[in-house]
CSV table of C-alpha atoms in Angstrom, one decimal:
chain,number,residue,atom,x,y,z
A,87,UNK,CA,0.9,-1.6,13.7
A,88,UNK,CA,-2.7,-0.3,13.5
A,89,UNK,CA,-5.6,0.2,11.3
A,90,UNK,CA,-7.2,3.5,10.4
A,91,UNK,CA,-10.6,4.6,8.8
A,92,UNK,CA,-12.2,7.9,8.1
A,93,UNK,CA,-15.6,8.4,6.7
A,94,UNK,CA,-17.8,11.2,5.3
A,95,UNK,CA,-21.5,10.1,4.4
A,96,UNK,CA,-24.8,11.2,3.6
A,97,UNK,CA,-26.0,8.8,6.1
A,98,UNK,CA,-25.1,7.7,9.7
A,99,UNK,CA,-21.3,6.5,9.8
A,100,UNK,CA,-21.4,4.5,12.9
A,101,UNK,CA,-22.2,1.2,11.5
A,102,UNK,CA,-19.9,1.7,8.5
A,103,UNK,CA,-17.1,2.7,10.7
A,104,UNK,CA,-17.6,-0.4,12.6
A,105,UNK,CA,-17.5,-2.7,9.6
A,106,UNK,CA,-14.3,-1.1,8.2
A,107,UNK,CA,-12.6,-1.4,11.6
A,108,UNK,CA,-13.5,-5.0,11.5
A,109,UNK,CA,-12.2,-5.5,8.1
A,110,UNK,CA,-9.0,-4.1,9.6
A,111,UNK,CA,-9.0,-6.0,12.8
A,112,UNK,CA,-5.8,-8.0,11.7
A,113,UNK,CA,-3.9,-4.7,12.0
A,114,UNK,CA,-4.5,-4.4,15.9
A,115,UNK,CA,-6.3,-6.8,18.4
A,116,UNK,CA,-5.7,-4.5,21.5
A,117,UNK,CA,-7.8,-1.7,21.4
A,118,UNK,CA,-10.5,-0.1,19.1
A,119,UNK,CA,-12.1,3.5,19.0
A,120,UNK,CA,-14.5,5.4,17.0
A,121,UNK,CA,-15.5,9.2,17.4
A,122,UNK,CA,-18.4,10.8,15.2
A,123,UNK,CA,-19.4,14.3,14.7
A,124,UNK,CA,-23.2,15.3,14.8
A,125,UNK,CA,-23.0,19.0,14.0
A,126,UNK,CA,-20.8,20.6,16.5
A,127,UNK,CA,-21.2,17.7,19.0
A,128,UNK,CA,-18.8,14.7,19.1
A,129,UNK,CA,-19.2,11.2,20.4
A,130,UNK,CA,-16.4,9.1,21.1
A,131,UNK,CA,-16.0,5.3,22.2
A,132,UNK,CA,-12.6,3.5,23.0
A,133,UNK,CA,-11.6,0.7,24.8
A,134,UNK,CA,-9.3,-2.3,25.1
A,135,UNK,CA,-10.5,-5.2,23.2
A,136,UNK,CA,-11.8,-6.5,19.8
A,137,UNK,CA,-14.0,-4.2,17.6
A,138,UNK,CA,-16.9,-6.6,18.4
A,139,UNK,CA,-16.2,-6.4,22.1
A,140,UNK,CA,-15.7,-2.6,22.3
A,141,UNK,CA,-19.0,-1.5,20.8
A,142,UNK,CA,-22.4,-2.9,21.9
A,143,UNK,CA,-25.6,-1.8,20.0
A,144,UNK,CA,-27.4,0.1,22.7
A,145,UNK,CA,-24.9,1.1,25.2
A,146,UNK,CA,-22.5,2.6,22.4
A,147,UNK,CA,-23.5,2.1,18.7
A,148,UNK,CA,-26.8,4.2,19.1
A,149,UNK,CA,-24.8,7.0,20.7
A,150,UNK,CA,-22.3,7.4,17.9
A,151,UNK,CA,-24.2,9.6,15.8
A,152,UNK,CA,-23.2,11.5,13.0
A,153,UNK,CA,-22.5,11.7,9.3
A,154,UNK,CA,-18.7,11.8,9.6
A,155,UNK,CA,-16.4,10.1,11.8
A,156,UNK,CA,-13.0,8.1,12.1
A,157,UNK,CA,-11.9,4.9,13.7
A,158,UNK,CA,-9.0,3.1,14.7
A,159,UNK,CA,-7.8,-0.5,15.8
A,160,UNK,CA,-4.6,-0.5,17.6
A,161,UNK,CA,-1.6,-2.7,18.8
A,162,UNK,CA,0.6,-0.3,20.7
A,163,UNK,CA,4.4,-0.1,19.8
A,164,UNK,CA,4.6,3.4,21.7
A,165,UNK,CA,2.8,4.5,24.8
A,166,UNK,CA,1.4,1.9,27.2
A,167,UNK,CA,-1.4,-0.8,26.7
A,168,UNK,CA,-4.1,1.0,28.6
A,169,UNK,CA,-7.3,2.2,27.1
A,170,UNK,CA,-6.2,5.8,27.7
A,171,UNK,CA,-3.9,5.3,25.0
A,172,UNK,CA,-6.7,4.1,22.8
A,173,UNK,CA,-7.3,6.3,19.8
A,174,UNK,CA,-8.6,8.5,18.3
A,175,UNK,CA,-7.2,11.5,20.4
A,176,UNK,CA,-8.7,14.8,20.5
A,177,UNK,CA,-7.9,18.3,21.1
A,178,UNK,CA,-10.2,21.1,21.5
A,179,UNK,CA,-7.8,24.0,19.8
A,180,UNK,CA,-8.2,25.0,17.2
A,181,UNK,CA,-11.7,23.9,15.5
A,182,UNK,CA,-11.7,20.6,17.6
A,183,UNK,CA,-9.4,18.1,16.1
A,184,UNK,CA,-9.7,14.3,16.3
A,185,UNK,CA,-6.8,12.0,14.9
A,186,UNK,CA,-6.0,8.4,14.5
A,187,UNK,CA,-2.6,7.3,13.4
A,188,UNK,CA,-0.8,4.1,12.0
A,189,UNK,CA,3.1,4.3,12.4
A,190,UNK,CA,5.5,5.5,14.8
A,191,UNK,CA,7.4,8.7,15.1
A,192,UNK,CA,10.9,8.7,15.4
A,193,UNK,CA,11.7,12.2,17.0
A,194,UNK,CA,8.8,12.2,19.5
A,195,UNK,CA,10.9,13.3,22.3
A,196,UNK,CA,12.4,16.4,20.4
A,197,UNK,CA,8.8,17.1,19.5
A,198,UNK,CA,7.3,16.8,23.1
A,199,UNK,CA,10.0,19.2,24.2
A,200,UNK,CA,8.9,21.8,21.4
A,201,UNK,CA,5.3,21.6,21.9
A,202,UNK,CA,5.7,22.5,25.7
A,203,UNK,CA,8.5,25.0,25.3
A,204,UNK,CA,7.7,26.8,22.2
A,205,UNK,CA,4.0,25.9,21.2
A,206,UNK,CA,2.6,25.9,24.8
A,207,UNK,CA,0.8,22.6,24.3
A,208,UNK,CA,0.3,19.8,26.9
A,209,UNK,CA,0.6,16.1,26.4
A,210,UNK,CA,-1.4,13.8,28.6
A,211,UNK,CA,-0.2,10.3,27.6
A,212,UNK,CA,2.9,8.7,26.5
A,213,UNK,CA,1.5,7.8,22.8
A,214,UNK,CA,3.5,9.4,19.8
A,215,UNK,CA,-0.1,9.8,18.1
A,216,UNK,CA,-1.1,12.4,20.5
A,217,UNK,CA,2.1,14.2,19.7
A,218,UNK,CA,1.3,14.1,16.2
A,219,UNK,CA,-2.2,15.4,16.9
A,220,UNK,CA,-0.8,18.5,18.7
A,221,UNK,CA,1.6,19.2,16.0
A,222,UNK,CA,-0.9,19.2,13.6
A,223,UNK,CA,-3.4,21.1,15.6
A,224,UNK,CA,-0.5,24.0,16.2
A,225,UNK,CA,0.1,24.1,12.5
A,226,UNK,CA,-3.5,24.7,11.8
A,227,UNK,CA,-3.5,27.2,14.2
A,228,UNK,CA,-0.5,29.0,12.8
A,229,UNK,CA,-2.9,29.5,9.7
A,230,UNK,CA,-4.5,32.4,11.6
A,231,UNK,CA,-8.0,31.8,10.4
A,232,UNK,CA,-11.2,31.3,11.7
A,233,UNK,CA,-12.6,30.0,8.4
A,234,UNK,CA,-10.4,27.0,7.0
A,235,UNK,CA,-9.9,26.4,3.5
A,236,UNK,CA,-8.3,23.5,1.6
A,237,UNK,CA,-5.2,25.6,1.0
A,238,UNK,CA,-4.8,26.2,5.0
A,239,UNK,CA,-5.1,22.6,5.5
A,240,UNK,CA,-2.4,21.5,2.9
A,241,UNK,CA,0.0,24.3,4.3
A,242,UNK,CA,-0.4,22.9,7.7
A,243,UNK,CA,0.3,19.4,6.6
A,244,UNK,CA,3.3,20.6,4.7
A,245,UNK,CA,4.6,22.2,8.1
A,246,UNK,CA,4.0,18.8,9.8
A,247,UNK,CA,6.2,17.0,7.4
A,248,UNK,CA,9.0,19.6,8.0
A,249,UNK,CA,8.6,18.9,11.7
A,250,UNK,CA,8.1,15.4,12.0
A,251,UNK,CA,10.0,12.3,11.4
A,252,UNK,CA,9.1,8.5,11.0
A,253,UNK,CA,6.2,6.6,9.8
A,254,UNK,CA,2.8,8.2,9.8
A,255,UNK,CA,-0.5,7.3,8.0
A,256,UNK,CA,-3.3,9.5,9.3
A,257,UNK,CA,-7.0,10.3,9.4
A,258,UNK,CA,-7.7,13.5,11.1
A,259,UNK,CA,-11.5,15.1,11.6
A,260,UNK,CA,-11.9,18.5,11.8
A,261,UNK,CA,-15.3,19.6,13.4
A,262,UNK,CA,-17.8,21.2,11.3
A,263,UNK,CA,-15.3,21.1,8.1
A,264,UNK,CA,-14.6,17.4,7.1
A,265,UNK,CA,-11.8,14.7,7.1
A,266,UNK,CA,-8.1,14.8,6.4
A,267,UNK,CA,-5.9,12.0,5.4
A,268,UNK,CA,-2.1,12.1,4.7
A,269,UNK,CA,1.0,9.9,4.8
A,270,UNK,CA,4.6,10.5,5.7
A,271,UNK,CA,6.9,11.6,2.7
A,272,UNK,CA,8.1,7.9,2.3
A,273,UNK,CA,4.7,6.3,2.6
A,274,UNK,CA,6.0,3.8,5.0
A,275,UNK,CA,2.7,2.9,6.1
A,276,UNK,CA,-0.3,2.3,3.8
A,277,UNK,CA,-3.7,4.4,3.2
A,278,UNK,CA,-6.0,4.4,0.5
A,279,UNK,CA,-9.1,6.5,-0.5
A,280,UNK,CA,-12.3,5.5,-1.9
A,281,UNK,CA,-15.7,6.6,-3.3
A,282,UNK,CA,-19.3,5.5,-3.3
A,283,UNK,CA,-22.1,7.3,-5.1
A,284,UNK,CA,-25.4,7.3,-3.7
A,285,UNK,CA,-28.6,9.0,-4.5
A,286,UNK,CA,-27.9,12.1,-2.3
A,287,UNK,CA,-24.4,12.4,-3.5
A,288,UNK,CA,-20.9,11.0,-2.9
A,289,UNK,CA,-19.5,9.2,0.1
A,290,UNK,CA,-15.8,9.1,0.9
A,291,UNK,CA,-13.6,6.6,2.9
A,292,UNK,CA,-10.2,6.6,3.9
A,293,UNK,CA,-8.6,3.3,5.3
A,294,UNK,CA,-5.5,1.3,5.9
A,295,UNK,CA,-6.4,-1.1,3.3
A,296,UNK,CA,-8.6,-1.5,0.3
A,297,UNK,CA,-10.3,-4.5,2.0
A,298,UNK,CA,-12.3,-1.9,4.0
A,299,UNK,CA,-13.6,-0.2,0.9
A,300,UNK,CA,-14.4,-3.4,-0.8
A,301,UNK,CA,-16.4,-4.5,1.9
A,302,UNK,CA,-18.7,-1.5,2.1
A,303,UNK,CA,-19.0,-1.0,-1.8
A,304,UNK,CA,-16.6,1.8,-2.3
A,305,UNK,CA,-14.5,2.1,-5.6
A,306,UNK,CA,-10.9,2.5,-4.8
A,307,UNK,CA,-9.6,6.0,-6.3
A,308,UNK,CA,-5.9,5.1,-5.3
A,309,UNK,CA,-3.4,5.1,-2.5
A,310,UNK,CA,-2.7,8.3,-0.7
A,311,UNK,CA,0.6,9.1,-2.2
A,312,UNK,CA,3.8,9.6,-0.1
A,313,UNK,CA,3.4,13.2,1.3
A,314,UNK,CA,0.1,13.8,-0.1
A,315,UNK,CA,-2.9,15.0,1.9
A,316,UNK,CA,-6.5,14.3,0.9
A,317,UNK,CA,-9.4,16.5,2.1
A,318,UNK,CA,-13.2,15.7,2.2
A,319,UNK,CA,-15.4,18.2,3.2
A,320,UNK,CA,-18.6,17.7,5.2
A,321,UNK,CA,-20.6,18.5,2.1
A,322,UNK,CA,-18.8,16.0,-0.1
A,323,UNK,CA,-16.2,17.8,-1.7
A,324,UNK,CA,-12.5,16.2,-2.4
A,325,UNK,CA,-9.1,17.7,-2.5
A,326,UNK,CA,-5.7,16.2,-3.1
A,327,UNK,CA,-2.4,18.0,-3.0
A,328,UNK,CA,1.3,16.9,-2.7
A,329,UNK,CA,2.6,18.6,0.5
A,330,UNK,CA,6.1,17.3,1.0
A,331,UNK,CA,9.1,18.9,-0.6
A,332,UNK,CA,11.0,15.7,-1.8
A,333,UNK,CA,8.6,12.6,-1.2
A,334,UNK,CA,10.4,9.2,-2.1
A,335,UNK,CA,8.1,6.1,-2.4
A,336,UNK,CA,9.6,3.8,0.2
A,337,UNK,CA,6.6,1.6,1.4
A,338,UNK,CA,7.5,-1.1,4.3
A,339,UNK,CA,7.9,-4.4,2.6
A,340,UNK,CA,6.9,-6.5,5.7
A,341,UNK,CA,3.3,-5.4,4.8
A,342,UNK,CA,3.5,-7.7,2.0
A,343,UNK,CA,5.1,-10.4,4.0
A,344,UNK,CA,2.8,-10.6,6.9
A,345,UNK,CA,0.7,-7.7,8.1
A,346,UNK,CA,-1.7,-6.9,5.1
A,347,UNK,CA,-4.9,-9.2,4.1
A,348,UNK,CA,-4.1,-11.0,1.0
A,349,UNK,CA,-7.2,-9.6,-0.5
A,350,UNK,CA,-5.9,-6.0,-0.2
A,351,UNK,CA,-4.4,-3.9,-3.0
A,352,UNK,CA,-1.6,-1.9,-1.5
A,353,UNK,CA,0.5,0.7,-3.4
A,354,UNK,CA,-1.1,-0.6,-6.5
A,355,UNK,CA,0.5,-4.0,-5.7
A,356,UNK,CA,-1.9,-7.0,-5.2
A,357,UNK,CA,-0.6,-8.4,-1.9
A,358,UNK,CA,-1.9,-12.1,-3.1
A,359,UNK,CA,0.1,-12.0,-6.3
A,360,UNK,CA,3.1,-10.6,-4.3
A,361,UNK,CA,2.9,-13.7,-2.0
A,362,UNK,CA,2.5,-16.1,-4.7
A,363,UNK,CA,5.7,-14.6,-6.4
A,364,UNK,CA,7.4,-15.1,-3.0
A,365,UNK,CA,6.6,-18.7,-3.1
A,366,UNK,CA,8.0,-19.0,-6.7
A,367,UNK,CA,11.2,-17.2,-5.7
A,368,UNK,CA,11.5,-19.6,-2.7
A,369,UNK,CA,10.9,-22.8,-4.8
A,370,UNK,CA,13.7,-21.4,-7.2
A,371,UNK,CA,16.1,-21.0,-4.4
A,372,UNK,CA,15.7,-24.5,-3.2
A,373,UNK,CA,16.1,-25.9,-6.6
A,374,UNK,CA,19.3,-24.1,-6.8
A,375,UNK,CA,20.9,-24.8,-3.6
A,376,UNK,CA,19.3,-28.2,-3.0
A,377,UNK,CA,18.6,-29.8,-6.4
A,378,UNK,CA,18.6,-33.3,-4.8
A,379,UNK,CA,16.1,-32.5,-2.1
A,380,UNK,CA,14.0,-35.4,-0.5
A,381,UNK,CA,11.1,-33.3,0.6
A,382,UNK,CA,7.8,-35.5,0.5
A,383,UNK,CA,5.2,-32.8,1.4
A,384,UNK,CA,4.9,-29.0,1.8
A,385,UNK,CA,3.0,-28.0,4.7
A,386,UNK,CA,2.2,-24.2,5.5
A,387,UNK,CA,1.9,-22.6,8.9
A,388,UNK,CA,-1.6,-21.1,8.9
A,389,UNK,CA,-2.6,-18.4,7.5
A,390,UNK,CA,-0.3,-16.1,5.8
A,391,UNK,CA,2.0,-18.6,4.4
A,392,UNK,CA,-0.8,-20.8,2.5
A,393,UNK,CA,-0.4,-18.6,-0.5
A,394,UNK,CA,3.5,-19.0,-1.0
A,395,UNK,CA,3.5,-22.5,0.2
A,396,UNK,CA,1.3,-23.5,-2.4
A,397,UNK,CA,3.0,-22.0,-5.2
A,398,UNK,CA,6.3,-23.5,-3.7
A,399,UNK,CA,4.9,-26.8,-3.6
A,400,UNK,CA,3.6,-26.5,-7.4
A,401,UNK,CA,7.2,-25.4,-8.8
A,402,UNK,CA,8.9,-28.2,-6.8
A,403,UNK,CA,6.4,-30.6,-8.0
A,404,UNK,CA,5.6,-31.8,-4.4
A,405,UNK,CA,2.5,-32.3,-2.8
A,406,UNK,CA,1.0,-29.6,-0.9
A,407,UNK,CA,-0.9,-30.5,2.5
A,408,UNK,CA,-3.0,-28.5,5.2
A,409,UNK,CA,-1.1,-30.2,8.1
A,410,UNK,CA,-2.0,-27.8,11.2
A,411,UNK,CA,-5.5,-27.2,12.0
A,412,UNK,CA,-6.0,-23.5,13.2
A,413,UNK,CA,-8.1,-22.5,16.2
A,414,UNK,CA,-10.1,-19.3,14.8
A,415,UNK,CA,-10.5,-18.0,18.5
A,416,UNK,CA,-6.7,-17.5,19.1
A,417,UNK,CA,-5.1,-14.3,17.8
A,418,UNK,CA,-2.0,-13.5,15.8
A,419,UNK,CA,0.8,-15.0,18.1
A,420,UNK,CA,3.5,-12.6,16.4
A,421,UNK,CA,1.4,-9.4,17.7
A,422,UNK,CA,0.5,-10.8,21.3
A,423,UNK,CA,1.9,-8.8,24.1
A,424,UNK,CA,4.4,-11.0,26.4
A,425,UNK,CA,6.5,-14.0,25.5
A,426,UNK,CA,4.9,-16.5,27.8
A,427,UNK,CA,1.6,-15.6,26.4
A,428,UNK,CA,2.9,-16.0,22.7
A,429,UNK,CA,4.6,-19.4,23.5
A,430,UNK,CA,1.3,-20.7,25.1
A,431,UNK,CA,-0.8,-19.6,22.8
A,432,UNK,CA,0.9,-21.6,19.9
A,433,UNK,CA,-0.3,-24.9,21.1
A,434,UNK,CA,-3.6,-23.5,21.8
A,435,UNK,CA,-3.6,-22.1,18.2
A,436,UNK,CA,-2.5,-25.0,16.0
A,437,UNK,CA,-3.0,-28.8,16.3
A,438,UNK,CA,-1.2,-31.0,13.9
A,439,UNK,CA,-2.9,-33.7,11.5
A,440,UNK,CA,-0.6,-36.6,12.5
A,441,UNK,CA,-1.2,-38.5,9.2
A,442,UNK,CA,0.2,-35.8,7.1
A,443,UNK,CA,3.3,-36.0,9.0
A,444,UNK,CA,3.9,-39.5,10.0
A,445,UNK,CA,7.0,-41.3,8.2
A,446,UNK,CA,7.5,-38.2,5.9
A,447,UNK,CA,10.1,-35.6,5.3
A,448,UNK,CA,8.4,-32.3,5.8
A,449,UNK,CA,9.1,-28.8,4.5
A,450,UNK,CA,7.2,-26.3,6.9
A,451,UNK,CA,6.7,-23.0,5.2
A,452,UNK,CA,6.1,-19.7,7.2
A,453,UNK,CA,6.1,-16.1,6.2
A,454,UNK,CA,9.1,-15.2,8.4
A,455,UNK,CA,10.7,-15.9,11.6
A,456,UNK,CA,10.7,-13.1,14.2
A,457,UNK,CA,11.1,-14.0,17.7
A,458,UNK,CA,11.5,-17.8,17.0
A,459,UNK,CA,8.7,-18.9,19.4
A,460,UNK,CA,6.3,-20.2,17.1
A,461,UNK,CA,8.8,-21.7,14.7
A,462,UNK,CA,10.5,-23.7,17.3
A,463,UNK,CA,7.2,-24.8,18.7
A,464,UNK,CA,5.7,-25.8,15.4
A,465,UNK,CA,9.0,-27.9,14.5
A,466,UNK,CA,8.8,-29.8,17.8
A,467,UNK,CA,4.9,-30.4,17.0
A,468,UNK,CA,5.8,-31.8,13.6
A,469,UNK,CA,8.4,-34.3,15.2
A,470,UNK,CA,5.8,-35.5,17.8
A,471,UNK,CA,3.4,-36.0,15.1
A,472,UNK,CA,5.8,-38.5,13.6
A,473,UNK,CA,7.7,-36.7,10.9
A,474,UNK,CA,10.8,-38.4,9.8
A,475,UNK,CA,12.6,-35.0,9.1
A,476,UNK,CA,11.5,-31.5,9.5
A,477,UNK,CA,12.8,-28.9,7.0
A,478,UNK,CA,11.9,-25.1,7.5
A,479,UNK,CA,11.6,-22.2,5.0
A,480,UNK,CA,10.8,-18.7,5.4
A,481,UNK,CA,9.2,-16.5,2.7
A,482,UNK,CA,11.3,-13.7,4.2
A,483,UNK,CA,14.8,-13.1,5.0
A,484,UNK,CA,16.0,-13.4,8.6
A,485,UNK,CA,14.5,-10.7,10.7
A,486,UNK,CA,17.5,-9.3,12.4
A,487,UNK,CA,16.9,-5.6,13.2
A,488,UNK,CA,14.2,-3.8,15.1
A,489,UNK,CA,11.4,-2.3,13.3
A,490,UNK,CA,11.1,1.4,14.5
A,491,UNK,CA,8.1,2.3,12.1
A,492,UNK,CA,5.3,0.8,14.0
A,493,UNK,CA,5.6,-2.8,13.9
A,494,UNK,CA,6.0,-4.8,17.4
A,495,UNK,CA,9.4,-6.1,16.8
A,496,UNK,CA,11.3,-3.4,18.8
A,497,UNK,CA,14.0,-5.0,20.8
A,498,UNK,CA,17.2,-7.0,19.3
A,499,UNK,CA,16.9,-9.3,22.1
A,500,UNK,CA,13.6,-10.6,21.0
A,501,UNK,CA,14.8,-11.3,17.4
A,502,UNK,CA,16.1,-14.8,17.2
A,503,UNK,CA,17.9,-14.3,14.1
A,504,UNK,CA,19.8,-11.2,15.6
A,505,UNK,CA,23.5,-12.0,15.7
A,506,UNK,CA,23.1,-15.4,14.6
A,507,UNK,CA,24.2,-17.2,11.3
A,508,UNK,CA,21.6,-19.4,9.4
A,509,UNK,CA,23.4,-22.6,10.8
A,510,UNK,CA,22.9,-21.6,14.5
A,511,UNK,CA,19.4,-20.6,13.9
A,512,UNK,CA,18.8,-24.1,12.3
A,513,UNK,CA,20.1,-25.9,15.4
A,514,UNK,CA,18.3,-23.5,17.9
A,515,UNK,CA,14.8,-24.0,16.3
A,516,UNK,CA,15.4,-27.7,15.9
A,517,UNK,CA,15.2,-28.1,12.2
A,518,UNK,CA,17.1,-30.6,10.0
A,519,UNK,CA,17.4,-27.7,7.4
A,520,UNK,CA,16.5,-24.2,7.1
A,521,UNK,CA,16.2,-21.9,3.9
A,522,UNK,CA,15.5,-18.3,4.0
A,523,UNK,CA,14.2,-16.2,0.9
A,524,UNK,CA,16.9,-13.9,-0.5
A,525,UNK,CA,16.2,-10.1,0.0
A,526,UNK,CA,16.8,-9.4,-3.7
A,527,UNK,CA,14.3,-12.1,-4.6
A,528,UNK,CA,11.7,-10.9,-2.0
A,529,UNK,CA,12.2,-7.2,-3.4
A,530,UNK,CA,11.5,-8.8,-7.0
A,531,UNK,CA,8.8,-10.7,-5.9
A,532,UNK,CA,6.7,-7.6,-4.2
A,533,UNK,CA,7.9,-5.0,-6.7
A,534,UNK,CA,7.4,-6.8,-9.8
A,535,UNK,CA,6.4,-4.5,-12.6
A,536,UNK,CA,5.3,-1.5,-10.5
A,537,UNK,CA,8.4,0.9,-11.0
A,538,UNK,CA,6.6,3.8,-9.4
A,539,UNK,CA,8.1,2.3,-5.9
A,540,UNK,CA,11.6,3.7,-5.8
A,541,UNK,CA,12.6,1.6,-3.0
A,542,UNK,CA,11.1,-0.5,0.1
A,543,UNK,CA,11.8,-0.1,3.8
A,544,UNK,CA,13.7,-3.2,4.4
A,545,UNK,CA,15.2,-2.2,7.7
A,546,UNK,CA,14.2,-5.3,9.8
A,547,UNK,CA,16.4,-7.4,7.2
A,548,UNK,CA,19.2,-4.7,6.7
A,549,UNK,CA,19.4,-2.3,9.5
A,550,UNK,CA,19.0,0.5,7.1
A,551,UNK,CA,16.4,2.9,8.0
A,552,UNK,CA,14.9,5.0,5.3
A,553,UNK,CA,14.3,8.1,7.3
A,554,UNK,CA,18.1,8.1,8.1
A,555,UNK,CA,17.7,9.3,11.9
A,556,UNK,CA,17.9,6.2,13.8
A,557,UNK,CA,21.1,5.3,15.2
A,558,UNK,CA,22.6,3.0,18.1
A,559,UNK,CA,21.4,5.4,20.7
A,560,UNK,CA,18.0,5.5,19.8
A,561,UNK,CA,17.8,1.7,19.3
A,562,UNK,CA,19.1,1.4,22.7
A,563,UNK,CA,16.5,3.6,24.2
A,564,UNK,CA,13.7,2.0,22.3
A,565,UNK,CA,14.8,-1.6,23.6
A,566,UNK,CA,14.7,-0.3,27.1
A,567,UNK,CA,11.3,1.4,26.8
A,568,UNK,CA,9.4,-1.3,24.7
A,569,UNK,CA,10.6,-4.7,25.8
A,570,UNK,CA,7.9,-7.1,27.3
A,571,UNK,CA,9.1,-6.2,30.9
A,572,UNK,CA,9.0,-2.5,30.4
A,573,UNK,CA,5.3,-2.8,28.8
A,574,UNK,CA,4.0,-5.1,31.8
A,575,UNK,CA,4.9,-2.3,34.1
A,576,UNK,CA,2.9,0.5,32.2
A,577,UNK,CA,-0.5,-1.5,32.5
A,578,UNK,CA,-3.3,0.5,33.9
A,579,UNK,CA,-6.1,2.6,32.4
A,580,UNK,CA,-9.1,4.4,31.9
A,581,UNK,CA,-11.8,4.3,29.3
A,582,UNK,CA,-15.3,5.1,28.5
A,583,UNK,CA,-17.9,6.7,26.1
A,584,UNK,CA,-17.9,10.4,26.1
A,585,UNK,CA,-19.8,13.2,24.6
A,586,UNK,CA,-17.8,16.2,23.8
A,587,UNK,CA,-20.2,19.1,23.4
A,588,UNK,CA,-19.7,22.5,21.4
A,589,UNK,CA,-15.8,21.6,20.5
A,590,UNK,CA,-15.7,23.7,17.5
């Protein structure tokens, strides 16, 4: 789970890339990075931390000179959590290429071996994003030209699609040429492109979500389609082409449940409206299976569940109340590394308003239940605040399977719903009643009238992976590599601000 941005402008890009990454901060709190091109000179700053903490005006921002650049915010699902793994990554050959990536590759080890044995390329980190960079760089070199054309780049992206499996939304900067954005043939992770006209010509921005474009005054031209590549040259020309043989629109449905900001348009779907419809569908299920409910009040778990909870309350005809006050200075507990830190952060993050709970039958609404840490703590907090009964509803089905496409829910042992019935989950979490959204209702709520999406990746709910290359062996290896204990052992790192001169 990461955020990417790439900007070609007629004015310096450092501040606007900073602003774009700030708008995408919800997609990754672990590290941030920006690389800019000032002619043939590159300027790079990346480090662990939030965007506001990584980039300081005099020390860093003033050194990120140039009219073209890419940026990244990271939560690591592959590699380690050090600043050495922060993006963007860079390789000198050919041309000088920088790359930022959102997603996760599923054939990383196979690609590493091929890069070493056949392509004669060395990988410096454990990050699959560096692998992807080197595959792209090799395929550009295979075009055997010193003067790139859009056709050369489209051909290279097409070869990347043939070699690489998994999820990838990418922005890459080719020194002296421009910026390239492309998505995997399934479009699992989001990417959108926009244009802003100015007195000296058009600027173009590629980003993970449309909110970054909105904040900077760009008009959305549309999503980058699955398998498509978009090229923006330094002089402001835009080229687009489908580069995959058999693209199939299959975006991750969990983006709409939790990851994306509600004010984003993603794959031509309003995230806000999708969440409204989730609330309606969940209310209709409660009316269907529990017509004589005794719910006194509906209370959301801030922030993501506010929208579906308010619509659910309206359909049920039950008062909606804000019962938990959120500490804005605590990050999203779902993506915090380490179970102990996540559990501790729940109580620091939320505090109940006792008067909304005391003596009432309360229905708590959350977007999903993943590890169960937050849900269990919040239910107990409601009881401690005086609730007579505590019911719990999830706007998504039970998350029973690991995500392999770039979201940090990699191990079955960390998923509270894996191998448990809903009745067992209700007991474990300490609720008086537990209601999950049906998968068919979730799909209908998100897709609505947008028939261009052929299917969604629902693997976290079903265990069916759209790339069709994920088996039990892969999941077992992933669990050993990515559990919390394994991540802790890989903490070490390096960072800094670098000038990469004469890279082209």
